[in-house]
Coordinates of C-alpha atoms and ligand atoms in Angstrom, one line a residue:
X58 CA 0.0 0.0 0.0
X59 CA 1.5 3.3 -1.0
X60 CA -0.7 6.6 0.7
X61 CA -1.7 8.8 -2.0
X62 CA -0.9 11.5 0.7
X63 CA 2.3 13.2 1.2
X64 CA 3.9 12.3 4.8
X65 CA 5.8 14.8 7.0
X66 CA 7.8 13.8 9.9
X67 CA 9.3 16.1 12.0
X68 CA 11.8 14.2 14.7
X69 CA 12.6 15.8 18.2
X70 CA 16.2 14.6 17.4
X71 CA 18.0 17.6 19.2
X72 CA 15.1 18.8 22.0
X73 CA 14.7 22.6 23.2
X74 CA 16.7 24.7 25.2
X75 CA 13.4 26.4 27.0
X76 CA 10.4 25.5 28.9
X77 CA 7.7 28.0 27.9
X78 CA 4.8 27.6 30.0
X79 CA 2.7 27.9 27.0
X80 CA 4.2 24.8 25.0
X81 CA 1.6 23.5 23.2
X82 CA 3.8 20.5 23.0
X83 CA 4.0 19.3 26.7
X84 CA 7.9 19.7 28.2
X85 CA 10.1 17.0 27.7
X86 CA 13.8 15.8 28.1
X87 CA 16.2 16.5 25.3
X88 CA 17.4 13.4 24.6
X89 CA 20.2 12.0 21.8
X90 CA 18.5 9.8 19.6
X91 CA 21.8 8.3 18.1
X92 CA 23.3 9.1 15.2
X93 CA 21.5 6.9 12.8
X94 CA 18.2 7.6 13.9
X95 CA 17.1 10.3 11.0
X96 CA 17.8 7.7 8.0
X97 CA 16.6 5.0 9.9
X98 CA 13.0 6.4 10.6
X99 CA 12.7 7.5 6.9
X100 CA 13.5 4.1 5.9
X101 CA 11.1 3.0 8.1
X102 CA 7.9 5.3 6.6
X103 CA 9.9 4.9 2.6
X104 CA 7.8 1.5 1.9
X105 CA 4.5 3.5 2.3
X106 CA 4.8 6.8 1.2
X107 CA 6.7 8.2 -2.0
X108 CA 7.1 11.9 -1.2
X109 CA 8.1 12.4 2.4
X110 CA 9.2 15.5 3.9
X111 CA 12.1 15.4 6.9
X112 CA 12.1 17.8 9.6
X113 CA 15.0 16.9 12.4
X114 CA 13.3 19.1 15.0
X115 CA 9.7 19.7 16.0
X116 CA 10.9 21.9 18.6
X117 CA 13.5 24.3 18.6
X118 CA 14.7 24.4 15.1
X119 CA 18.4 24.6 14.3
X120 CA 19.2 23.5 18.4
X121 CA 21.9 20.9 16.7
X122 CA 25.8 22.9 16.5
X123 CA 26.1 21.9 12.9
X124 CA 22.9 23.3 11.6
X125 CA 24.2 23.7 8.1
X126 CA 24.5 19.9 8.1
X127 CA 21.5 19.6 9.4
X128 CA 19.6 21.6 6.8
X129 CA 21.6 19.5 4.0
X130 CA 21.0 16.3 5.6
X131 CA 17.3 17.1 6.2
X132 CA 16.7 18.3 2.4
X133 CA 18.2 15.0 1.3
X134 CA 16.6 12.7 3.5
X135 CA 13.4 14.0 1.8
X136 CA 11.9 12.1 -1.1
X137 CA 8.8 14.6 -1.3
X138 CA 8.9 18.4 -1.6
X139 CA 11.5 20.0 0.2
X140 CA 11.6 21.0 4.1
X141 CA 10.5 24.6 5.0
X142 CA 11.7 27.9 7.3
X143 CA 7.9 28.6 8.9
X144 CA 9.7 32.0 10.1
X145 CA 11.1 30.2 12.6
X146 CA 14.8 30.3 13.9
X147 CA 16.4 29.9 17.1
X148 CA 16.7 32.9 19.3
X149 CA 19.0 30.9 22.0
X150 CA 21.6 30.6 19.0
X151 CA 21.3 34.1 17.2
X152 CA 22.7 35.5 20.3
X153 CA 25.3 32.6 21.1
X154 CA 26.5 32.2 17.4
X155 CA 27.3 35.5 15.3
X156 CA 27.4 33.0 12.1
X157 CA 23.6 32.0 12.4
X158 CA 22.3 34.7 11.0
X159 CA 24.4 34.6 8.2
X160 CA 22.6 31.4 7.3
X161 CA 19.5 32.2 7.9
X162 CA 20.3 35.3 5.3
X163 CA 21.8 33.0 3.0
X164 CA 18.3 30.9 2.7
X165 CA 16.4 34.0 2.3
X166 CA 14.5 33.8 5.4
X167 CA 12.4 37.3 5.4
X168 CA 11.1 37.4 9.0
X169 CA 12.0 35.6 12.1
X170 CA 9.2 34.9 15.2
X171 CA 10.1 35.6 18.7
X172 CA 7.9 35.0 21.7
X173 CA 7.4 37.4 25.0
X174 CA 5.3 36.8 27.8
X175 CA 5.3 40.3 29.1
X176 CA 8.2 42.1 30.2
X177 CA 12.0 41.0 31.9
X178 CA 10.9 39.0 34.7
X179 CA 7.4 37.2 33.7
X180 CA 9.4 36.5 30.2
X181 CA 12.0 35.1 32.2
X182 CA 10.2 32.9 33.9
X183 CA 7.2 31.6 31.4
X184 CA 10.5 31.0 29.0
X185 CA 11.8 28.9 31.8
X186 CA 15.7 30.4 31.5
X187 CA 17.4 33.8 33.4
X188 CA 18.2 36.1 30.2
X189 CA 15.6 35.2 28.0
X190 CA 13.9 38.7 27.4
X191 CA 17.8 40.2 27.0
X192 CA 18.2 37.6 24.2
X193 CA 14.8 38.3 22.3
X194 CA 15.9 42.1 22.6
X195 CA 19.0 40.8 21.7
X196 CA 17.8 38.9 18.9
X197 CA 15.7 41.7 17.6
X198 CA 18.7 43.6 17.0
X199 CA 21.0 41.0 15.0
X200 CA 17.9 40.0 13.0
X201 CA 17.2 44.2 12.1
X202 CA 21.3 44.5 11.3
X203 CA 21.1 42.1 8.7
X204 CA 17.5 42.9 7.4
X205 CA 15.4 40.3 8.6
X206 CA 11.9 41.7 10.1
X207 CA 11.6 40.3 13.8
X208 CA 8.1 39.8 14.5
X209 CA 7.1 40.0 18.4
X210 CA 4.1 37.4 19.6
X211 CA 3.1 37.9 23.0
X212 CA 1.0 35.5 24.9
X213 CA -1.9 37.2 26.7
X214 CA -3.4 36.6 29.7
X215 CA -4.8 38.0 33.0
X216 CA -1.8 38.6 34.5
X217 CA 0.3 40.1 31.8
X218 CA -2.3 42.9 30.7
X219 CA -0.2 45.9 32.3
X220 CA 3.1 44.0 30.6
X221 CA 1.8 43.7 27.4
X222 CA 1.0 47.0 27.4
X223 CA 4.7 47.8 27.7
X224 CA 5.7 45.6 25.4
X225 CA 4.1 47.5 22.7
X226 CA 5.3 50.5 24.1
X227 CA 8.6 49.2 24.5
X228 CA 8.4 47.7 20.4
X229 CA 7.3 51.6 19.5
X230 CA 10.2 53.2 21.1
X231 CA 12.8 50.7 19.3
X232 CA 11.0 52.4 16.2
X233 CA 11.1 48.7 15.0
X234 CA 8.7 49.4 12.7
X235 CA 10.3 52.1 10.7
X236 CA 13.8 50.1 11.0
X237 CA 12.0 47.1 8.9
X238 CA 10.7 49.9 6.7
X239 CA 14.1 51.5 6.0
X240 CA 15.2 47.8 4.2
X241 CA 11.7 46.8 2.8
X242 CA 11.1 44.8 5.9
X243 CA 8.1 44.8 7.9
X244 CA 7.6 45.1 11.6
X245 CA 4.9 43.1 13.6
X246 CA 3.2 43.0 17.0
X247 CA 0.3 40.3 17.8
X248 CA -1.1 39.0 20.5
X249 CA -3.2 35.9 21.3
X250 CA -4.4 33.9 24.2
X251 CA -2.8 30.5 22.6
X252 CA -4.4 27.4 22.5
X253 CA -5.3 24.9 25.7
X254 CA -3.1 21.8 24.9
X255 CA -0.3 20.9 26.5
X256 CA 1.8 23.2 29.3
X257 CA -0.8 25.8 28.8
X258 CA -3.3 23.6 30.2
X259 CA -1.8 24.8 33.6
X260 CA -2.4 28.0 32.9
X261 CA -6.2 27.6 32.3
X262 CA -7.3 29.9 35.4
X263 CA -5.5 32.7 34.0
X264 CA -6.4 32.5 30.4
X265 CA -7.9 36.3 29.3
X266 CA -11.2 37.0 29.6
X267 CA -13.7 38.8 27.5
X268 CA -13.8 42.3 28.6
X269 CA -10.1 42.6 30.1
X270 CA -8.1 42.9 26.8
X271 CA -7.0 46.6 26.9
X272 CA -8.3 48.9 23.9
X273 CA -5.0 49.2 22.5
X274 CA -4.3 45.4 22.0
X275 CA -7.6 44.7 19.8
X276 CA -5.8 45.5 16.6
X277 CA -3.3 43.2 17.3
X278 CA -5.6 40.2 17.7
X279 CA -5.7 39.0 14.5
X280 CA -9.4 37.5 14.3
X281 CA -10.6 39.3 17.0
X282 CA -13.9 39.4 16.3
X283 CA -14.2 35.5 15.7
X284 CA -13.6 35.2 20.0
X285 CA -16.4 34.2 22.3
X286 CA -16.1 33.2 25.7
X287 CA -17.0 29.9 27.1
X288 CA -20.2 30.8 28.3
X289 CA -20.6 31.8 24.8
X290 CA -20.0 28.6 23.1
X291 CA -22.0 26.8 25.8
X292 CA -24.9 28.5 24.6
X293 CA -23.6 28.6 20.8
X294 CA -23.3 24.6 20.5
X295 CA -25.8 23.1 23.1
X296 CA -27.4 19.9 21.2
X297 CA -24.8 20.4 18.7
X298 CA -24.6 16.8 16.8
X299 CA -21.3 17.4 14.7
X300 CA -18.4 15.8 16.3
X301 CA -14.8 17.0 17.1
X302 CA -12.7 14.9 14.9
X303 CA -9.6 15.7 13.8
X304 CA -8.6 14.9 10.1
X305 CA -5.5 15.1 7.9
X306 CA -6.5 16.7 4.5
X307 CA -3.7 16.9 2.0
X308 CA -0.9 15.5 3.8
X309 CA 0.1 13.6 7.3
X310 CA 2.3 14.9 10.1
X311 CA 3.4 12.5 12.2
X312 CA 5.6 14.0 14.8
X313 CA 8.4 11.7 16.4
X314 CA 9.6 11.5 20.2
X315 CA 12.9 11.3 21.1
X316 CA 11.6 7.9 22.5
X317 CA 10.3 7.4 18.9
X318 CA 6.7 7.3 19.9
X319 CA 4.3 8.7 17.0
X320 CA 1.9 11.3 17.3
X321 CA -0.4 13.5 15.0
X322 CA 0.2 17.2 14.8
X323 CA -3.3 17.6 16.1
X324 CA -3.0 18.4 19.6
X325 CA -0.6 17.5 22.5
X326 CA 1.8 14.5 22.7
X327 CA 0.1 13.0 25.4
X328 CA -0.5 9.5 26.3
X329 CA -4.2 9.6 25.2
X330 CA -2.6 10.5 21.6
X331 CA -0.1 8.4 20.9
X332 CA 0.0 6.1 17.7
X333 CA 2.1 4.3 19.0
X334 CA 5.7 3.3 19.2
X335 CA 8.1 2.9 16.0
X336 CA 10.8 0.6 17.9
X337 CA 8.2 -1.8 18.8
X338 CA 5.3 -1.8 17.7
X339 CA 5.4 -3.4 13.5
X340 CA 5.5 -0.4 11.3
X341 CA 2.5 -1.8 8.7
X342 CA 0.1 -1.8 12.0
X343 CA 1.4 1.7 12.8
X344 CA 0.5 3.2 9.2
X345 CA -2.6 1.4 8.9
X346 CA -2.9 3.1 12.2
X347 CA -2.0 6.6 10.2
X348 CA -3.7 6.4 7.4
X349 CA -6.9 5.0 8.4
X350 CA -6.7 7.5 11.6
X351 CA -7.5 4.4 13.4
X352 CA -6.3 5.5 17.1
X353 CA -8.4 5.4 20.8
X354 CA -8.1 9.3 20.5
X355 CA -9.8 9.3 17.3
X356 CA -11.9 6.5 18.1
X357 CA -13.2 8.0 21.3
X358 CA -13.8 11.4 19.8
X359 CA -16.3 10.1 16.8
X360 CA -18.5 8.5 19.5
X361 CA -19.1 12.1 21.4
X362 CA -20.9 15.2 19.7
X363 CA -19.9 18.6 20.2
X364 CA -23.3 19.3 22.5
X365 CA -22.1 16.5 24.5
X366 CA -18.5 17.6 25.0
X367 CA -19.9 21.1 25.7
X368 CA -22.4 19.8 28.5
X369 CA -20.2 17.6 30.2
X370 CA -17.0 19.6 29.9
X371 CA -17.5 22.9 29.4
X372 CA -18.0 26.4 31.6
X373 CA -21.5 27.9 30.9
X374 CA -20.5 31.3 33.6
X375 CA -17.1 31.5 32.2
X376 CA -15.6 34.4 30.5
X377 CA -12.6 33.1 29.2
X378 CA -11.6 33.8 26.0
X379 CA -10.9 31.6 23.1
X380 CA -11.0 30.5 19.5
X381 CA -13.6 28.3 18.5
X382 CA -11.2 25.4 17.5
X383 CA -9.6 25.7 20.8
X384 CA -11.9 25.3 22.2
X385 CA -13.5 22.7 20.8
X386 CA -9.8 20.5 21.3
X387 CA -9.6 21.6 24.8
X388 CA -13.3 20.2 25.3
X389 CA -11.9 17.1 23.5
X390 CA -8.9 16.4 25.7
X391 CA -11.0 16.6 28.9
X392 CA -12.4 14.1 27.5
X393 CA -9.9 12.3 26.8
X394 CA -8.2 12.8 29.8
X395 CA -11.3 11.9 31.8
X396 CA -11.4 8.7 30.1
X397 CA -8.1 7.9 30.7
X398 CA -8.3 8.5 34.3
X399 CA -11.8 6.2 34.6
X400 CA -9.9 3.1 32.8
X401 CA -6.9 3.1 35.7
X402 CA -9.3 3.4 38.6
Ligands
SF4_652 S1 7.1 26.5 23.0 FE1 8.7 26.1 21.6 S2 10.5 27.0 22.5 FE2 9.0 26.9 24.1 S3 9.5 25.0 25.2 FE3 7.9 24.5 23.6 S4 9.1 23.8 21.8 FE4 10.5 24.9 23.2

């Protein structure tokens, strides 16, 4: 059986050097997968899939000392259409290697994404390292010398109103806009509230609610006006018969552990969503598995409708804020979860 549908695989081979508390991921250990593990997992997927794409990090891109190498090795361990840039770099090496940049010119990389969680100390800490918010200033500044637009995210939530505030103030002062401008570039500022998976589960009780987002940061919502609150969706999807399912389209990500467990790019890498386990479990089961999206997650979540979910799971006084497909997962993984925690009692 060859899939008809292009296969991704992105492999935690080199880890992070942060703890956000806003991973959608989950945290886990960097660990060294050995040094054959890249052409041995494409080998793996290569019986079942003719155009596969090969990402060696799902986390911190470029955390691997040689990531020239690295972006060689990647492009010809693909069989499909090349790997991409997303905007994405590494701000933990643009401060720590003055040749990273150069590289990151040299593929044409326009703009570069770096996340804030308010100002010094509450970026500090949600980025889980001392020095963080010096080396996204930092960062800003190498990126804006060799004309590549830095574009500022900022996670928003109850307690970083005031902060965010500054943060745009601070962004004006810099004049980073009219420095993008001077080189064609463009400068940008957004915030959001991020999804519910993963870390940021933790951090449900302070997720933004509707009412406390400060005038000036409306702009920078992108989709603003698409947010309801909890309450909101209670009363938006009660009896609701469609079901939270989700579905690969035109192509599969599979994202690999650095214990080479499989996951979808749906949602979290938790236990409730694994696929299973390339090592040991027979890789025909595991893409029939794949391909047929035949998984308890999946399974589970066709046999509950969105009214359901809603009912059981969600807030109907609640006034936090989020998007409708957010919401909808986060309903999902209580699910889930709840599920989980019945079958071991
Ligand atoms: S959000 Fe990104 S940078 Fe932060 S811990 Fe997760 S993978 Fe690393």
């Amino acid at each position: 059986m060859i899939s008809q549908l292009p296969l991704t695989l992105c492999v935690d081979l080199y880890g992070c050097p942060n703890r956000c508390t806003h991973c959608w991921l989950g945290h886990m250990p960097n660990r060294d997968m050995g040094p054959e593990a890249d052409a041995w997992i494409v080998s793996q997927f290569k019986p079942y899939f003719d155009r596969i794409t090969f990402y060696s990090w799902l986390r911190e891109p470029d955390f691997c000392a040689d990531y020239r190498g690295r972006w060689e090795r990647d492009k010809a361990l693909s069989t499909g259409a090349p790997p991409e840039r997303f905007e994405l770099a590494s701000f933990w090496r643009l401060v720590r290697d003055p040749d990273y940049v150069n590289f990151l010119k040299e593929l044409g990389v326009p703009a570069v994404q770096l996340t804030f969680f308010g100002t010094e100390q509450t970026t500090d800490r949600c980025v889980g390292r001392r020095g963080s918010f010096r080396e996204l200033l930092q960062a800003t500044d190498i990126l804006l010398e060799h004309e590549i637009s830095p574009r500022w995210q900022l996670f928003l939530t109850e307690e970083n109103r005031q902060e965010a505030l500054e943060l745009l103030h601070l962004s004006q002062s810099l004049e980073l806009s009219s420095r993008c401008e001077a080189f064609g570039g463009r400068f940008r500022f957004f915030v959001h509230g991020g999804s519910c998976d993963g870390e940021n589960r933790k951090r449900y009780s302070s997720m933004i609610q509707k009412g406390h987002i400060p005038e000036l940061l409306i702009p920078y919502w992108l989709n603003y006006e698409q947010l309801h609150s909890e309450a909101e969706y209670c009363a938006l999807w009660q009896g609701e018969s469609s079901h939270v399912v989700p579905h690969n389209h035109k192509e599969i990500v599979i994202y690999v552990s650095n214990r080479f467990d499989l996951y979808y790019n749906f949602t979290h890498m938790r236990p409730e969503w694994r696929i299973g386990n390339l090592q040991t479990d027979p890789i025909e089961e595991l893409v029939r598995r794949i391909v047929e999206e035949d998984t308890p997650a999946l399974r589970a979540a066709r046999e509950i409708t969105l009214g359901e979910l809603t009912e059981r799971y969600g807030s109907a006084s609640s006034a936090r804020l989020f998007e409708a497909e957010d919401y909808k997962q986060f309903l999902l993984n209580q699910h889930l979860e709840r599920m989980g925690n019945d079958a071991h009692n």
